[in-house]
Amino acid sequence: GAVVSQHPSWVICKSGTSVKIECRSLDFQATTMFWYRQFPKQSLMLMATSNEGSKATYEQGVEKDKFLINHASLTLSTLTVTSAHPEDSSFYICSVEAPRRGNQPQHFGDGTRLSIL
Amino acid sequence: AQKITQTQPGMFVQEKEAVTLDCTYDTSDPSYGLFWYKQPSSGEMIFLIYQGSYDQQNATEGRYSLNFQKARKSANLVISASQLGDSAMYFCAMREGDSYTGNQFYFGTGTSLTVIP
């Protein structure tokens, strides 16, 4: 079964709207989650590392005021795209760091397709 | 320098034939992990196979095998007996550090595989 649940799968909204994406760890407690962004036919780009109970670590070039990350519990991290504009349209994927890492240290959600009109 | 390089933007293979997807990596860390993921058009990231830097044997998982050539820093994915359902994007990824200290993934740009009936 799924290890990570990401919702919603699709979002279409008007420019200026704030959109919240949820990433839930279903099988284990996750102190660390990751948020990626993917443009069509391109690779995954790490946006930020979400740490439970502390501020997220953003990658260079990612606006933290634009992409708000909250990791308030060991099973839930949220990404809020504030005042979204068409250029924010993209595919967003979260991943959860497995507790024992092993040969599959990250488990990915199914992604969220965000379209801003 | 790119951490992960995939030089084949697109590949075609006849159904039931084998195909090799290339991946080279760059790291000075003696401990690292290499991963391959499949991303169908629906977007989810499907874990295929893992190779640790200290593993003596090439990893295999069903029809997937990883041709690990450490001196050349290559980790090519071999898919045997291709099926139509194998058509997807394939990403090579690396984690630097061991399974307890490293957690960030570096992704390649991906290879789009099309299986021809």
Tab-separated table of C-alpha atoms in Angstrom:
chain	number	residue	atom	x	y	z
A	1	GLY	CA	0.000	0.000	0.000
A	2	ALA	CA	0.917	3.646	-0.230
A	3	VAL	CA	3.493	4.903	2.223
A	4	VAL	CA	2.934	8.571	1.437
A	5	SER	CA	-0.330	10.338	0.729
A	6	GLN	CA	-0.256	13.651	-1.126
A	7	HIS	CA	-3.335	15.777	-1.658
A	8	PRO	CA	-4.747	17.185	-3.757
A	9	SER	CA	-3.709	15.463	-6.980
A	10	TRP	CA	-4.892	18.334	-9.157
A	11	VAL	CA	-5.518	21.976	-8.444
A	12	ILE	CA	-6.788	24.581	-10.862
A	13	CYS	CA	-7.314	28.035	-9.453
A	14	LYS	CA	-7.276	31.692	-10.256
A	15	SER	CA	-4.241	33.890	-10.039
A	16	GLY	CA	-3.812	35.392	-6.589
A	17	THR	CA	-5.196	32.379	-4.751
A	18	SER	CA	-3.176	30.596	-2.089
A	19	VAL	CA	-2.992	26.839	-2.475
A	20	LYS	CA	-2.147	24.316	0.205
A	21	ILE	CA	-0.710	20.887	-0.589
A	22	GLU	CA	-0.554	18.191	2.064
A	23	CYS	CA	1.964	15.394	2.401
A	24	ARG	CA	1.189	12.645	4.903
A	25	SER	CA	3.404	9.819	6.029
A	26	LEU	CA	1.142	6.806	6.480
A	27	ASP	CA	3.492	4.090	7.671
A	28	PHE	CA	5.973	5.784	9.975
A	29	GLN	CA	6.786	8.967	11.758
A	30	ALA	CA	8.830	11.279	9.608
A	31	THR	CA	11.001	13.989	11.061
A	32	THR	CA	12.161	14.953	7.592
A	33	MET	CA	10.197	15.466	4.418
A	34	PHE	CA	11.228	16.965	1.112
A	35	TRP	CA	9.394	19.129	-1.389
A	36	TYR	CA	10.261	19.008	-5.066
A	37	ARG	CA	9.095	20.926	-8.092
A	38	GLN	CA	9.092	19.498	-11.588
A	39	PHE	CA	8.511	21.331	-14.849
A	40	PRO	CA	7.294	19.370	-17.880
A	41	LYS	CA	9.897	16.994	-19.255
A	42	GLN	CA	12.440	18.139	-16.683
A	43	SER	CA	13.966	16.670	-13.597
A	44	LEU	CA	12.880	17.021	-9.991
A	45	MET	CA	14.248	20.121	-8.346
A	46	LEU	CA	14.532	20.141	-4.567
A	47	MET	CA	12.764	23.177	-3.167
A	48	ALA	CA	13.117	22.650	0.540
A	49	THR	CA	13.712	20.197	3.337
A	50	SER	CA	10.962	20.151	5.901
A	51	ASN	CA	11.920	19.334	9.482
A	52	GLU	CA	9.335	18.536	12.125
A	53	GLY	CA	9.153	21.199	14.785
A	54	SER	CA	11.593	23.577	13.140
A	55	LYS	CA	11.879	25.865	10.160
A	56	ALA	CA	12.268	24.399	6.733
A	57	THR	CA	15.571	24.653	4.906
A	58	TYR	CA	15.080	26.206	1.501
A	59	GLU	CA	17.302	25.683	-1.515
A	60	GLN	CA	18.964	28.659	-3.108
A	61	GLY	CA	16.606	30.623	-5.297
A	62	VAL	CA	13.412	29.361	-3.670
A	63	GLU	CA	11.345	32.123	-2.093
A	64	LYS	CA	10.424	31.046	1.409
A	65	ASP	CA	7.699	33.690	1.670
A	66	LYS	CA	6.178	32.380	-1.526
A	67	PHE	CA	6.364	28.705	-0.647
A	68	LEU	CA	5.427	28.324	2.997
A	69	ILE	CA	6.229	24.982	4.563
A	70	ASN	CA	4.782	23.771	7.828
A	71	HIS	CA	5.786	20.481	9.422
A	72	ALA	CA	3.818	20.596	12.621
A	73	SER	CA	3.537	16.871	13.241
A	74	LEU	CA	5.561	13.751	12.555
A	75	THR	CA	3.141	12.645	9.874
A	76	LEU	CA	2.175	15.823	8.081
A	77	SER	CA	3.975	18.507	6.121
A	78	THR	CA	2.182	21.177	4.114
A	79	LEU	CA	3.344	23.386	1.282
A	80	THR	CA	1.368	26.573	0.723
A	81	VAL	CA	1.889	28.465	-2.494
A	82	THR	CA	0.901	31.973	-1.527
A	83	SER	CA	-0.701	34.371	-3.991
A	84	ALA	CA	-0.094	31.941	-6.802
A	85	HIS	CA	0.557	33.186	-10.321
A	86	PRO	CA	0.701	31.358	-13.654
A	87	GLU	CA	4.468	30.940	-13.374
A	88	ASP	CA	3.885	28.855	-10.238
A	89	SER	CA	2.065	26.265	-12.335
A	90	SER	CA	4.030	23.068	-12.019
A	91	PHE	CA	4.090	19.529	-10.654
A	92	TYR	CA	4.928	19.417	-6.956
A	93	ILE	CA	6.075	16.191	-5.313
A	94	CYS	CA	6.779	15.502	-1.678
A	95	SER	CA	8.856	12.717	-0.250
A	96	VAL	CA	9.225	11.291	3.215
A	97	GLU	CA	12.540	10.219	4.643
A	98	ALA	CA	12.365	6.637	5.833
A	99	PRO	CA	13.503	6.049	9.428
A	100	ARG	CA	16.016	3.358	8.570
A	101	ARG	CA	16.889	4.746	5.156
A	102	GLY	CA	18.271	1.524	3.726
A	103	ASN	CA	17.904	1.002	0.028
A	104	GLN	CA	14.877	3.271	-0.203
A	105	PRO	CA	15.638	6.324	1.891
A	106	GLN	CA	12.846	8.414	0.421
A	107	HIS	CA	9.264	7.505	-0.316
A	108	PHE	CA	7.467	9.763	-2.763
A	109	GLY	CA	3.935	11.034	-2.877
A	110	ASP	CA	2.017	10.844	-6.136
A	111	GLY	CA	2.438	14.547	-6.793
A	112	THR	CA	0.163	17.544	-7.239
A	113	ARG	CA	-0.432	19.212	-10.579
A	114	LEU	CA	-0.981	22.891	-9.968
A	115	SER	CA	-2.433	25.056	-12.720
A	116	ILE	CA	-2.880	28.756	-12.127
A	117	LEU	CA	-5.156	30.546	-14.581
B	1	ALA	CA	29.622	20.024	-12.207
B	2	GLN	CA	26.525	17.902	-12.496
B	3	LYS	CA	26.233	15.254	-9.828
B	4	ILE	CA	24.173	12.981	-12.084
B	5	THR	CA	24.301	12.935	-15.867
B	6	GLN	CA	21.870	11.159	-18.124
B	7	THR	CA	22.885	11.730	-21.718
B	8	GLN	CA	19.926	10.069	-23.431
B	9	PRO	CA	16.903	12.377	-23.526
B	10	GLY	CA	14.884	9.748	-25.367
B	11	MET	CA	15.217	6.061	-26.138
B	12	PHE	CA	13.180	3.604	-28.184
B	13	VAL	CA	13.154	-0.147	-27.749
B	14	GLN	CA	11.265	-2.943	-29.398
B	15	GLU	CA	8.940	-4.888	-27.157
B	16	LYS	CA	10.645	-7.947	-25.604
B	17	GLU	CA	14.095	-6.529	-26.286
B	18	ALA	CA	16.549	-5.337	-23.650
B	19	VAL	CA	17.506	-1.688	-23.255
B	20	THR	CA	20.240	0.133	-21.344
B	21	LEU	CA	19.724	3.581	-19.897
B	22	ASP	CA	22.929	5.422	-19.145
B	23	CYS	CA	23.820	7.238	-15.948
B	24	THR	CA	27.121	8.677	-14.785
B	25	TYR	CA	27.726	10.334	-11.461
B	26	ASP	CA	30.232	12.601	-9.822
B	27	THR	CA	31.163	12.482	-6.159
B	28	SER	CA	34.259	12.467	-4.029
B	29	ASP	CA	32.452	10.851	-1.131
B	30	PRO	CA	33.476	7.183	-0.772
B	31	SER	CA	30.035	6.329	0.552
B	32	TYR	CA	27.020	6.913	-1.650
B	33	GLY	CA	23.890	5.287	-2.974
B	34	LEU	CA	22.584	5.152	-6.500
B	35	PHE	CA	18.918	4.803	-7.383
B	36	TRP	CA	16.701	4.463	-10.391
B	37	TYR	CA	13.113	5.646	-10.488
B	38	LYS	CA	10.406	5.267	-13.083
B	39	GLN	CA	7.940	8.085	-13.611
B	40	PRO	CA	4.956	7.236	-15.823
B	41	SER	CA	2.820	9.978	-17.334
B	42	SER	CA	0.622	9.950	-14.231
B	43	GLY	CA	3.548	11.439	-12.330
B	44	GLU	CA	4.265	9.148	-9.418
B	45	MET	CA	7.864	8.195	-8.729
B	46	ILE	CA	8.293	4.435	-8.653
B	47	PHE	CA	11.432	3.074	-7.009
B	48	LEU	CA	13.120	0.462	-9.179
B	49	ILE	CA	16.556	-0.427	-7.879
B	50	TYR	CA	19.343	0.590	-5.519
B	51	GLN	CA	23.118	0.156	-5.572
B	52	GLY	CA	25.344	1.022	-2.648
B	53	SER	CA	28.880	2.210	-3.287
B	54	TYR	CA	30.323	-0.655	-1.273
B	55	ASP	CA	28.169	-3.352	-2.809
B	56	GLN	CA	30.336	-5.933	-4.508
B	57	GLN	CA	27.684	-7.250	-6.832
B	58	ASN	CA	25.458	-5.495	-9.296
B	59	ALA	CA	21.931	-5.017	-8.019
B	60	THR	CA	19.077	-6.878	-9.656
B	61	GLU	CA	15.321	-6.613	-9.178
B	62	GLY	CA	13.293	-8.778	-11.482
B	63	ARG	CA	13.712	-7.445	-15.025
B	64	TYR	CA	15.828	-4.551	-13.790
B	65	SER	CA	19.554	-4.747	-13.234
B	66	LEU	CA	22.096	-2.079	-12.529
B	67	ASN	CA	25.417	-2.228	-14.336
B	68	PHE	CA	27.639	-0.622	-11.713
B	69	GLN	CA	31.108	0.352	-12.909
B	70	LYS	CA	32.668	2.164	-10.008
B	71	ALA	CA	35.918	3.171	-11.692
B	72	ARG	CA	33.967	4.746	-14.534
B	73	LYS	CA	31.412	6.212	-12.139
B	74	SER	CA	28.566	4.790	-14.134
B	75	ALA	CA	25.364	3.132	-12.997
B	76	ASN	CA	23.448	2.098	-16.071
B	77	LEU	CA	19.990	0.582	-15.798
B	78	VAL	CA	19.287	-2.480	-17.889
B	79	ILE	CA	15.694	-3.457	-18.532
B	80	SER	CA	15.304	-6.909	-19.979
B	81	ALA	CA	12.336	-8.163	-21.999
B	82	SER	CA	10.795	-4.706	-22.398
B	83	GLN	CA	7.057	-4.384	-22.019
B	84	LEU	CA	4.696	-1.693	-23.260
B	85	GLY	CA	4.137	-0.657	-19.677
B	86	ASP	CA	7.808	0.223	-19.365
B	87	SER	CA	7.230	3.363	-21.439
B	88	ALA	CA	7.938	6.202	-19.018
B	89	MET	CA	10.558	8.673	-17.835
B	90	TYR	CA	13.453	7.131	-15.964
B	91	PHE	CA	15.512	9.061	-13.468
B	92	CYS	CA	18.872	8.183	-12.016
B	93	ALA	CA	19.571	9.615	-8.566
B	94	MET	CA	22.377	9.670	-6.048
B	95	ARG	CA	22.560	10.125	-2.319
B	96	GLU	CA	25.945	11.168	-0.968
B	97	GLY	CA	27.030	9.860	2.383
B	98	ASP	CA	25.936	6.691	4.076
B	99	SER	CA	22.381	5.784	4.900
B	100	TYR	CA	22.613	7.499	8.272
B	101	THR	CA	24.229	10.788	7.350
B	102	GLY	CA	23.214	11.556	3.808
B	103	ASN	CA	19.662	12.283	2.863
B	104	GLN	CA	19.626	14.666	-0.085
B	105	PHE	CA	18.956	13.208	-3.492
B	106	TYR	CA	20.532	14.488	-6.683
B	107	PHE	CA	18.496	13.642	-9.768
B	108	GLY	CA	19.534	13.370	-13.380
B	109	THR	CA	17.587	14.997	-16.168
B	110	GLY	CA	15.861	11.789	-17.068
B	111	THR	CA	15.471	9.528	-20.082
B	112	SER	CA	12.150	9.088	-21.829
B	113	LEU	CA	11.751	5.449	-22.833
B	114	THR	CA	9.253	4.386	-25.446
B	115	VAL	CA	8.572	0.719	-26.009
B	116	ILE	CA	7.437	-0.051	-29.538
B	117	PRO	CA	5.010	-2.930	-30.133
